[in-house]
Short mmCIF file of C-alpha atoms and ligand atoms in Angstrom, two decimals:
data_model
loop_
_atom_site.label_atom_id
_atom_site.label_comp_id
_atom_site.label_asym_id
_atom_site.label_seq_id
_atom_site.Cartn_x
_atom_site.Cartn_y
_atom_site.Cartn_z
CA UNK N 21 228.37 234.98 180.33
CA UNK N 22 225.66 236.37 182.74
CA UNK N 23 226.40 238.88 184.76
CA UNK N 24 226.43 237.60 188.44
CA UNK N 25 224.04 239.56 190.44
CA UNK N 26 222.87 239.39 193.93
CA UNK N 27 220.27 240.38 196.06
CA UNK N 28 217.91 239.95 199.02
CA UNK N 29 214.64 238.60 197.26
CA UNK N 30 212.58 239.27 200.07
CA UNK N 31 213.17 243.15 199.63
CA UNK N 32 210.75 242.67 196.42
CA UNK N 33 207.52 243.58 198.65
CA UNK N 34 205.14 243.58 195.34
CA UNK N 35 204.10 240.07 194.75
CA UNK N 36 203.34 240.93 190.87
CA UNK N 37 207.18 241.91 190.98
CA UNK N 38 208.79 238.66 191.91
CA UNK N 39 208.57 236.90 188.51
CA UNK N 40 210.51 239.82 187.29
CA UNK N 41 213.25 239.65 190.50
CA UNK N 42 213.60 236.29 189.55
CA UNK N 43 214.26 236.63 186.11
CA UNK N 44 217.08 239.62 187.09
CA UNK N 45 218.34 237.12 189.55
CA UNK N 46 219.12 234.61 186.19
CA UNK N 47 220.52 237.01 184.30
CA UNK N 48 217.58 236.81 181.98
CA UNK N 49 216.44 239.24 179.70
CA UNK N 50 213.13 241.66 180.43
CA UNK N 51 210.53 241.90 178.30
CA UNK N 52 208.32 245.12 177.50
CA UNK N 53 206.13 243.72 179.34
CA UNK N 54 207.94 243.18 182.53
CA UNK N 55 209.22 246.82 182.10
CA UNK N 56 205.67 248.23 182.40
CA UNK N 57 205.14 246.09 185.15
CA UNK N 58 208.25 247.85 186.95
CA UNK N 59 206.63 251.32 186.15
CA UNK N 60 203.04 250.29 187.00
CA UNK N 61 204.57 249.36 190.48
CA UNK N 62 204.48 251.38 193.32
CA UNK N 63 207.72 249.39 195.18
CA UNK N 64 210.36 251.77 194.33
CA UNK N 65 212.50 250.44 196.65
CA UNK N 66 211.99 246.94 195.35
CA UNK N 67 212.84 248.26 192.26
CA UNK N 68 215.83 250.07 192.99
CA UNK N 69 217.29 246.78 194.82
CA UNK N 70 216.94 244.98 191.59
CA UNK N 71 218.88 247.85 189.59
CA UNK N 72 221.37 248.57 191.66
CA UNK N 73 222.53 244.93 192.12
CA UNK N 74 222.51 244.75 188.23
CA UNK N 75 224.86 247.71 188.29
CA UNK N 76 226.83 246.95 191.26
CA UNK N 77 227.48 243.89 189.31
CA UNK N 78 229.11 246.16 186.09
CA UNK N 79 230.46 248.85 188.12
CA UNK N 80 231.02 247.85 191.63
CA UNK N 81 230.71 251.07 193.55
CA UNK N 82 232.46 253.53 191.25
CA UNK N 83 230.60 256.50 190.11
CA UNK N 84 231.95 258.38 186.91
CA UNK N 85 231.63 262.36 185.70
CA UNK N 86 233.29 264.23 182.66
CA UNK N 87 234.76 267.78 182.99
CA UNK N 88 232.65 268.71 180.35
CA UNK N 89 231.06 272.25 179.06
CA UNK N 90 227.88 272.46 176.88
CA UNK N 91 227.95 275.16 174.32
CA UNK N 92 224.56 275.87 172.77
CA UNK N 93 225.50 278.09 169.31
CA UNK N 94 221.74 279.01 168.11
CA UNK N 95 218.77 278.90 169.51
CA UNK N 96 217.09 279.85 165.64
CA UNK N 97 214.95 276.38 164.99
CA UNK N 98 212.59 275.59 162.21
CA UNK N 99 210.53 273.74 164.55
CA UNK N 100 210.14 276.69 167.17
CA UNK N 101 206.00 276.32 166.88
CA UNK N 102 205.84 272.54 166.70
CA UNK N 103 208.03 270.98 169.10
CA UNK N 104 205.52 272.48 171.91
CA UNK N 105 207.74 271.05 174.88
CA UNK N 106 210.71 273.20 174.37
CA UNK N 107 211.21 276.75 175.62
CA UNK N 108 214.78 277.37 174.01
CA UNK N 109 214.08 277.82 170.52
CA UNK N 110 213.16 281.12 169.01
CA UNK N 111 211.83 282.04 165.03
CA UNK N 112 214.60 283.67 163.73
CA UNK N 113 213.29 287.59 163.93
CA UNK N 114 212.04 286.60 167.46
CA UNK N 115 212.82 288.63 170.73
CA UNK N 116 215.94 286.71 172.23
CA UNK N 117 216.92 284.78 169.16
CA UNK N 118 220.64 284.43 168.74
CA UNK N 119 223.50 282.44 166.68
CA UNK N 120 227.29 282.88 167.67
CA UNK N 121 229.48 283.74 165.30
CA UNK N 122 232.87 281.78 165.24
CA UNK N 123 234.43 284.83 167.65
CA UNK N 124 231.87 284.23 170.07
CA UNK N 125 231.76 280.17 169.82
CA UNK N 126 235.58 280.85 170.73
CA UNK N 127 235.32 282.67 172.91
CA UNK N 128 232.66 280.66 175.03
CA UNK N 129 235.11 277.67 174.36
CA UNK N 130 237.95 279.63 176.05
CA UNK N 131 237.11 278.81 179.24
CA UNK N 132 238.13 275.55 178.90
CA UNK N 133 241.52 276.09 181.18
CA UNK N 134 239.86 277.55 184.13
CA UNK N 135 237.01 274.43 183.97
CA UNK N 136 239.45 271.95 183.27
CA UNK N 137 237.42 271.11 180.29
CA UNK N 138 237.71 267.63 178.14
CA UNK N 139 234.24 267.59 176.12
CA UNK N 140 232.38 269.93 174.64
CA UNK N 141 228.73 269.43 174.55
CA UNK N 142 227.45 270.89 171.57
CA UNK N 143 223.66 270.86 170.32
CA UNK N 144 221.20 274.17 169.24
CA UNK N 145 218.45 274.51 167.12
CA UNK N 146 217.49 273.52 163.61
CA UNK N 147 218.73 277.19 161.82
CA UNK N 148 218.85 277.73 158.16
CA UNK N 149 221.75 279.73 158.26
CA UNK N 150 223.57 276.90 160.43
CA UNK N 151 224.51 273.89 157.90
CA UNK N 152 227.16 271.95 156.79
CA UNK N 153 229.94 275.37 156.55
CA UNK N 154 229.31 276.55 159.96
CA UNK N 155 229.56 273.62 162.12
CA UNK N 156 232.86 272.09 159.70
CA UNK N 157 234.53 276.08 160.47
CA UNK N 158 233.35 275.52 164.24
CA UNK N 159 234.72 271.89 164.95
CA UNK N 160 238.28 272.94 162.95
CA UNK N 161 238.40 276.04 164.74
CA UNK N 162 237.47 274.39 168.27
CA UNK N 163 239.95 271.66 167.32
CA UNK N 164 242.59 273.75 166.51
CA UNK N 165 242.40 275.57 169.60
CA UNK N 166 241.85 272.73 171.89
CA UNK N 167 243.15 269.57 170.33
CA UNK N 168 243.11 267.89 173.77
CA UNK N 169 239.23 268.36 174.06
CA UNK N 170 236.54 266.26 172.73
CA UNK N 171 233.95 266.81 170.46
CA UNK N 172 230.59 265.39 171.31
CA UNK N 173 228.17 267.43 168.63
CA UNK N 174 224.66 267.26 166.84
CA UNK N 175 221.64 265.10 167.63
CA UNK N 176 220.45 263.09 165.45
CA UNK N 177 217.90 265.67 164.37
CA UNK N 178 220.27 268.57 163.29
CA UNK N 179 222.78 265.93 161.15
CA UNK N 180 219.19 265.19 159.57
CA UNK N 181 218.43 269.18 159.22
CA UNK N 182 222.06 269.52 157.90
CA UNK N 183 221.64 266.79 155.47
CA UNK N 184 218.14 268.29 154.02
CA UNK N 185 219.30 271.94 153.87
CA UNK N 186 223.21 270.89 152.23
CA UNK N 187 221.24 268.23 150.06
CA UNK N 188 223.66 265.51 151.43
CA UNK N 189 223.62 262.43 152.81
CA UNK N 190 223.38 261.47 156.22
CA UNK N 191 226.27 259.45 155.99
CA UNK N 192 228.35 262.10 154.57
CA UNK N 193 227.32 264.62 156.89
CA UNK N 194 228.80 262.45 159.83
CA UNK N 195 231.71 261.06 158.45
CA UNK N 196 232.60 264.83 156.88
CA UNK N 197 231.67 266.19 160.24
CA UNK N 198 234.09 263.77 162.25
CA UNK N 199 237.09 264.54 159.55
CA UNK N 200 236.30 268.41 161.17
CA UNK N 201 236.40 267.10 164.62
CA UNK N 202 233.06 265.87 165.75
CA UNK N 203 234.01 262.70 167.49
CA UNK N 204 230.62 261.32 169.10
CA UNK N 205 227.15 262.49 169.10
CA UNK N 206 224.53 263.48 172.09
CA UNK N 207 221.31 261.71 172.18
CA UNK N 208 218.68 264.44 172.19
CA UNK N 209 215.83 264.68 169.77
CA UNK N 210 214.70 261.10 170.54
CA UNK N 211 211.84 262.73 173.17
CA UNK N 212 209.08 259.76 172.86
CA UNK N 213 209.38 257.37 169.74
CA UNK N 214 205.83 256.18 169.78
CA UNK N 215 203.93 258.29 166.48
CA UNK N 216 201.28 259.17 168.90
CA UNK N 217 203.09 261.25 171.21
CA UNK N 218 205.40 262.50 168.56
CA UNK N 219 202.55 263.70 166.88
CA UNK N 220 201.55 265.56 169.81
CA UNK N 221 204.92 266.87 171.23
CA UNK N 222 207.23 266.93 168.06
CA UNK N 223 204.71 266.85 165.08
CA UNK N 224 207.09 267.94 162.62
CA UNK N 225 210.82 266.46 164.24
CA UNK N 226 212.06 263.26 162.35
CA UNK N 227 210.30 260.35 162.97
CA UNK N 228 211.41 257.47 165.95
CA UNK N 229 212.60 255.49 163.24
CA UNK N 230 214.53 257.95 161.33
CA UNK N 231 216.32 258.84 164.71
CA UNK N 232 217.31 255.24 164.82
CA UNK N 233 218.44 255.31 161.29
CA UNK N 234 220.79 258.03 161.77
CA UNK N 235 222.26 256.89 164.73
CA UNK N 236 222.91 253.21 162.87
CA UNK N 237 224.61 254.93 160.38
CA UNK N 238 226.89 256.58 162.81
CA UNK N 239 227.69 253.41 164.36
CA UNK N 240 228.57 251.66 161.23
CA UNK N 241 230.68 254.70 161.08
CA UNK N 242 232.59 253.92 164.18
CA UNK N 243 230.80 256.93 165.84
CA UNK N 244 229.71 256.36 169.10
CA UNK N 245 226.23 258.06 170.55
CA UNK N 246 224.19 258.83 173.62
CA UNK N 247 220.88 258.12 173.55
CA UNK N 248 218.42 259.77 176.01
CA UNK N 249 214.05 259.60 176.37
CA UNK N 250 212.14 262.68 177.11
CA UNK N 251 209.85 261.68 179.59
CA UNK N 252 206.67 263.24 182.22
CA UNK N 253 204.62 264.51 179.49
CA UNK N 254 201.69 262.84 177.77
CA UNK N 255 203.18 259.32 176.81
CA UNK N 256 201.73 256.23 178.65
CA UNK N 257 204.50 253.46 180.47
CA UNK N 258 203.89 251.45 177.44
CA UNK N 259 204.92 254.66 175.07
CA UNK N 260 208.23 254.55 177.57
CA UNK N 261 208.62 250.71 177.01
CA UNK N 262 208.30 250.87 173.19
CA UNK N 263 210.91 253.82 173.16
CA UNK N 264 213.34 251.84 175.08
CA UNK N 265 212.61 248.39 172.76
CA UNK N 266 213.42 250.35 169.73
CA UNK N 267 216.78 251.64 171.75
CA UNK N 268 217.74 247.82 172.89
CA UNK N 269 217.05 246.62 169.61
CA UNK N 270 219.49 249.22 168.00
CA UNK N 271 222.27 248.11 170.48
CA UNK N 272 221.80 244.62 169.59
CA UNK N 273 222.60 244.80 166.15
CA UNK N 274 225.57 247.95 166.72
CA UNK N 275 227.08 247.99 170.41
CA UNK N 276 227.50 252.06 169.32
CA UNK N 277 225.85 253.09 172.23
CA UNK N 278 227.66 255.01 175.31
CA UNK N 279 224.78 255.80 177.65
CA UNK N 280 221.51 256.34 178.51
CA UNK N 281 220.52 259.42 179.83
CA UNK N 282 216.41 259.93 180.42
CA UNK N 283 215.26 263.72 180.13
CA UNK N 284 212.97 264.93 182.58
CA UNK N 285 210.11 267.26 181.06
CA UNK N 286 210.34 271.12 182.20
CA UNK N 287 206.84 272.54 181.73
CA UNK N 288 207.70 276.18 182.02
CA UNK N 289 207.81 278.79 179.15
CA UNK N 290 206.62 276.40 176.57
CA UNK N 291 202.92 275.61 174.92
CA UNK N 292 202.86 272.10 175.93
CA UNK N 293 203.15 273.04 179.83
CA UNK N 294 200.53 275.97 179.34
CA UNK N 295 198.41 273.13 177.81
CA UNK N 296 199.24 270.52 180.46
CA UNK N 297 198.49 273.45 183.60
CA UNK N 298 201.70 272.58 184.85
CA UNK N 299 204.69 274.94 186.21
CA UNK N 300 207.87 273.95 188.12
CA UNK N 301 209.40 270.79 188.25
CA UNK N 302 206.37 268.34 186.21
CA UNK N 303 208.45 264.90 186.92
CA UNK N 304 208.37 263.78 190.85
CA UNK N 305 211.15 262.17 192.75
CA UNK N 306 209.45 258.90 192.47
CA UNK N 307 208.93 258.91 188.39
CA UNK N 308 213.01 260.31 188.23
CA UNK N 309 214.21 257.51 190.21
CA UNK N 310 211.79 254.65 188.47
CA UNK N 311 212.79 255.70 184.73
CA UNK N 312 216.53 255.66 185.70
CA UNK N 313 216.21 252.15 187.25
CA UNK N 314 213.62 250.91 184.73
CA UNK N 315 216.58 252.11 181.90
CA UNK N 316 219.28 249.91 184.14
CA UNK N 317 217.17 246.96 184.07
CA UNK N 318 215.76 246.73 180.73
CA UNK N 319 219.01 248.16 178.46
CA UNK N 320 220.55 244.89 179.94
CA UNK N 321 222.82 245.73 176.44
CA UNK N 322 223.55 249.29 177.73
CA UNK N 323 227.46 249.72 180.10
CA UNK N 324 226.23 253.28 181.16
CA UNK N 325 223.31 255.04 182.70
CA UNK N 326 223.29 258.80 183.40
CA UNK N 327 221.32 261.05 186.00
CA UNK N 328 221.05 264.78 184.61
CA UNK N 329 221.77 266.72 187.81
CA UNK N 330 220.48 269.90 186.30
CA UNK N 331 217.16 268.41 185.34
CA UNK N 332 216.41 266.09 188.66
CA UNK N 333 218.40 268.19 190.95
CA UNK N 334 221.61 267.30 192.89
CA UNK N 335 219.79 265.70 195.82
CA UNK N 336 217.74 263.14 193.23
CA UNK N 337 220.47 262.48 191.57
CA UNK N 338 223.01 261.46 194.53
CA UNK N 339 219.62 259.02 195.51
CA UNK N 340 219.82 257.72 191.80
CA UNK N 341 223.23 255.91 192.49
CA UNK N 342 220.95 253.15 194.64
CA UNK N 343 219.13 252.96 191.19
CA UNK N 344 220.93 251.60 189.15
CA UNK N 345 222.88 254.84 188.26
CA UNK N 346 227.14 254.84 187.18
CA UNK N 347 227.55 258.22 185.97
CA UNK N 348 226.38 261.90 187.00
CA UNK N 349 225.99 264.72 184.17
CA UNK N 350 229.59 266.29 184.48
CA UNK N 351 230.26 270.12 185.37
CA UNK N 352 228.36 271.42 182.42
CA UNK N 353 229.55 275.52 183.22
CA UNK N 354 226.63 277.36 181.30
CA UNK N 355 223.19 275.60 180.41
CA UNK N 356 220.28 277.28 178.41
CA UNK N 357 217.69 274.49 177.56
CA UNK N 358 216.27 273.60 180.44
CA UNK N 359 216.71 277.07 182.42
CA UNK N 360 214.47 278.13 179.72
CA UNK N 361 212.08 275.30 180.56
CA UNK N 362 211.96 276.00 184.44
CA UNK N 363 215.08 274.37 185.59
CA UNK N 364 215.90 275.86 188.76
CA UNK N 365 219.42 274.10 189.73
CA UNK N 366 222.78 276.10 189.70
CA UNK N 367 224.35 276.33 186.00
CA UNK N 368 227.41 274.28 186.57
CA UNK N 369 228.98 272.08 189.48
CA UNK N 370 232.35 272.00 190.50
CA UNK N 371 234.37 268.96 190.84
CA UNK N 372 234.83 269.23 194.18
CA UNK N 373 231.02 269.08 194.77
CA UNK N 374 230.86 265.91 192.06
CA UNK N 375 233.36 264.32 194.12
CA UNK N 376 231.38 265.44 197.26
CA UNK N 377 227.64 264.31 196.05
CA UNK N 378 229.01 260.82 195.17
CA UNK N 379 231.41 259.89 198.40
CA UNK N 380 228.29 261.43 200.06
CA UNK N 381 226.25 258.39 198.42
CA UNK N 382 229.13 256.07 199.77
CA UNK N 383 230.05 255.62 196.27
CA UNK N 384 233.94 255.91 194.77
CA UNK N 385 234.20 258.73 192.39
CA UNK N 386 236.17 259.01 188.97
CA UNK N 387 236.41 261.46 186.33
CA UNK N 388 236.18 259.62 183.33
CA UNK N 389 237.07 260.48 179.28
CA UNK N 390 234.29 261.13 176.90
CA UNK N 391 234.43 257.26 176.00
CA UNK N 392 233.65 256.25 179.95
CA UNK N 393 237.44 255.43 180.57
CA UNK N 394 238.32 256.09 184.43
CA UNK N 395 241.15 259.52 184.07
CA UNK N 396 241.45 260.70 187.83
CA UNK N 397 240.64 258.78 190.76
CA UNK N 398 240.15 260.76 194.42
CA UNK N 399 241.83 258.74 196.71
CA UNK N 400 240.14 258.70 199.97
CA UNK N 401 238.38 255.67 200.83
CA UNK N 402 234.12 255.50 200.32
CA UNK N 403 232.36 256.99 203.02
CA UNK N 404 228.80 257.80 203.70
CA UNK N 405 228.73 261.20 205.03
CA UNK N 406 225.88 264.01 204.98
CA UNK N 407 226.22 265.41 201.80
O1 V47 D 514 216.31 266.88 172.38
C1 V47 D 514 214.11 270.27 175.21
C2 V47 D 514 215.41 268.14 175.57
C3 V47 D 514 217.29 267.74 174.41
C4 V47 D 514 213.04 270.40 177.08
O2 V47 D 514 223.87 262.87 175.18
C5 V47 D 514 213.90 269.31 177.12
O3 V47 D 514 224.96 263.35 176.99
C6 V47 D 514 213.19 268.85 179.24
O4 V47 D 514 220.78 266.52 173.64
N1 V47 D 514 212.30 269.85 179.25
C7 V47 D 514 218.65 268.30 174.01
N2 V47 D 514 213.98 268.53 178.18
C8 V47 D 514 219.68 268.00 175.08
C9 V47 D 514 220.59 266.86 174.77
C10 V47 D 514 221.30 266.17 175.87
C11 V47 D 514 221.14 266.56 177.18
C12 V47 D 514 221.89 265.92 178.18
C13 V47 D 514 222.81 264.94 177.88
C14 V47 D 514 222.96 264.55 176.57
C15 V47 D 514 223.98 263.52 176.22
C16 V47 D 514 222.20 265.16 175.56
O5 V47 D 514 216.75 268.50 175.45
C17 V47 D 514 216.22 267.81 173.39
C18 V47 D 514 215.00 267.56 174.23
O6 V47 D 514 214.79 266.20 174.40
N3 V47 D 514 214.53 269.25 175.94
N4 V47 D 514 213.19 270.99 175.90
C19 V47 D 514 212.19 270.67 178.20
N5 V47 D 514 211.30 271.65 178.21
FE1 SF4 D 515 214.12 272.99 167.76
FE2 SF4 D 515 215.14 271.03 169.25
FE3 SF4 D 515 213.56 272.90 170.39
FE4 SF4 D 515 212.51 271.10 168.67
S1 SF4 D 515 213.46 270.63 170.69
S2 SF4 D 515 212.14 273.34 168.68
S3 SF4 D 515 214.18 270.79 167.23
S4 SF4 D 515 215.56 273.25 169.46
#
């Protein structure tokens, strides 16, 4: 059935944009083409009328967040000199390089108690010394310490890594994996699928359709993913559209995906940025906001859309929820990635401030479970309030 959704046409102000309104209006689904259109526009506001109503009609005003925790284990990676966009990785001998040993990965997971933790958020770089053995002793021993606390582990691009350096399959890297504990997957390492950009960004990561592959076979495997787009770069709108075409299409055929989470580009500390002459934040306000509503509208397959807090900042990201956003990045408690790259928001949020940012929005907040079920509601009625 299609979803019922509702809005004031005449809030469209770009002519070009109407055929597209209408065809959201029908429940009908977007082409490519229409999704360039959106991005070519300047009507953001147009824009985000058309993607909220479409998640209004999923959602209704409820606004999720995990208690979650990212825990980064090694920042060694194989790719260090050819992913240029990424400031976290380091050649093994390199000043600041690091792996945790099991000690340290528990104790970095002991905090759990104190941040009310449910998910760990676990991704690093591709190391030679991390395969197969380290990550089955980490997910047994984080699993037998916290049995109560999920496991979302490994983009697609280190199960790959695994598989090459253990000589395995893919297939029996995940399902071994989720018999230590791994029980969904983050959806880094997509960046831009097009070959063109990759070859310029990523020249040596697995390819778009590789990614793909590996997340298919996770989904046939009952995992679920995440899958996100690295954006504010050098790819075009059309680069964008293809990426998300190849992500719809996936969807179609599996239903494995949880979310959609767009990555906004951090130009500090990395080649790519030097290259570019950019420092700071590289996306604007505008471009955050568009991909996020452009994602609602097009993954018309997709239940979930995330804003990153710590990559668009608080403020963007309360905006967001009038585009077409459901869910906020959680409390996160220590993040290296995109500190490295520039990010200048805090390293965690409370709950309290989750639960402030979204009543703030007039929205109804909910912590959720890593597989988007509502745990906790806060009682007190929507309200907009300065925030
Ligand atoms: O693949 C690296 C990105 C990703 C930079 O599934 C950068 O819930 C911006 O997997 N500027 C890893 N981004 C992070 C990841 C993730 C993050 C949030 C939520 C989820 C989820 C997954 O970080 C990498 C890459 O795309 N990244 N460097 C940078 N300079
Ligand atoms: Fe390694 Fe990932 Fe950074 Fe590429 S983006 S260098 S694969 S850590």
């Amino acid at each position: 059935m299609p979803l019922a959704v509702s809005f004031d046409r005449s809030r469209v102000s770009d002519p070009l944009l109407l055929p597209v309104a209408d065809k959201v209006l029908a429940g009908e689904r977007l082409t490519q083409a229409d999704g360039a259109l959106l991005f070519h526009s300047g009507d953001l506001l147009g824009i985000g009328v058309m993607a909220s109503a479409v998640n209004r009609a999923k959602h209704g005003d409820v606004v999720t967040f995990a208690a979650n925790q990212h825990i980064n284990p090694t920042n060694v990676c194989i790719l260090r000199k050819t992913c240029v966009f990424c400031s976290y990785a380091r050649l093994p001998k390199e000043a600041g390089a690091y792996r945790y040993t099991m000690e340290q990965v528990w104790e970095e997971a002991a905090k759990v108690d104190a941040n009310m933790t449910r998910e760990f958020h676990i991704v690093g770089g591709l190391d030679m010394q991390a395969g197969f053995a380290y990550y089955d002793e980490m997910f047994r021993g984080l699993k037998e310490r916290h049995p109560q606390v999920h496991i979302k582990a490994l983009t697609a691009v280190e199960i790959a890594h695994i598989a090459r350096i253990d000589k395995m399959s893919v297939r029996d890297v995940l399902s071994r994996l989720r018999e230590a504990g791994l029980d969904t997957m983050p959806g880094g390492g997509a960046e831009v699928f097009s070959p063109g950009v990759r070859a310029t960004i990523a020249e040596k990561k697995l390819s778009g359709t590789e990614y793909i592959e590996v997340h298919r076979t996770a989904h046939e495997l009952g995992i679920r993913t995440n899958c996100t787009m690295l954006y504010g770069h050098v790819e075009s709108y059309e680069d964008r559209m293809n990426h998300l075409g190849m992500l719809r299409d996936l969807q179609d055929d599996t239903g494995g995906y949880l979310a959609y989470i767009p990555l906004a580009y951090h130009p500090d500390n990395n080649e790519l940025g030097a290259e570019l002459g950019r420092t700071g934040t590289a996306t604007t306000g505008f471009d955050d906001l568009k991909n996020l509503a452009v994602g609602r509208l097009f993954l018309d397959n997709f239940d979930h859309v995330k804003s990153h807090w710590i990559m668009v900042t608080p403020a963007i990201s309360q905006l967001s929820l009038d585009f077409g956003v459901n869910d906020l990045e959680g409390t996160v408690v220590r993040e290296k990635i995109y500190h490295e790259a520039g990010a200048h928001t805090a390293q965690a949020m409370s709950l309290g401030e989750l639960v402030r940012i979204i009543r703030g929005a007039g929205k109804v907040p909910a912590e959720r479970d890593s597989f988007y079920h509502v745990i906790r509601n806060f009682d007190d009625p929507p309200r907009a309030e300065a925030a």
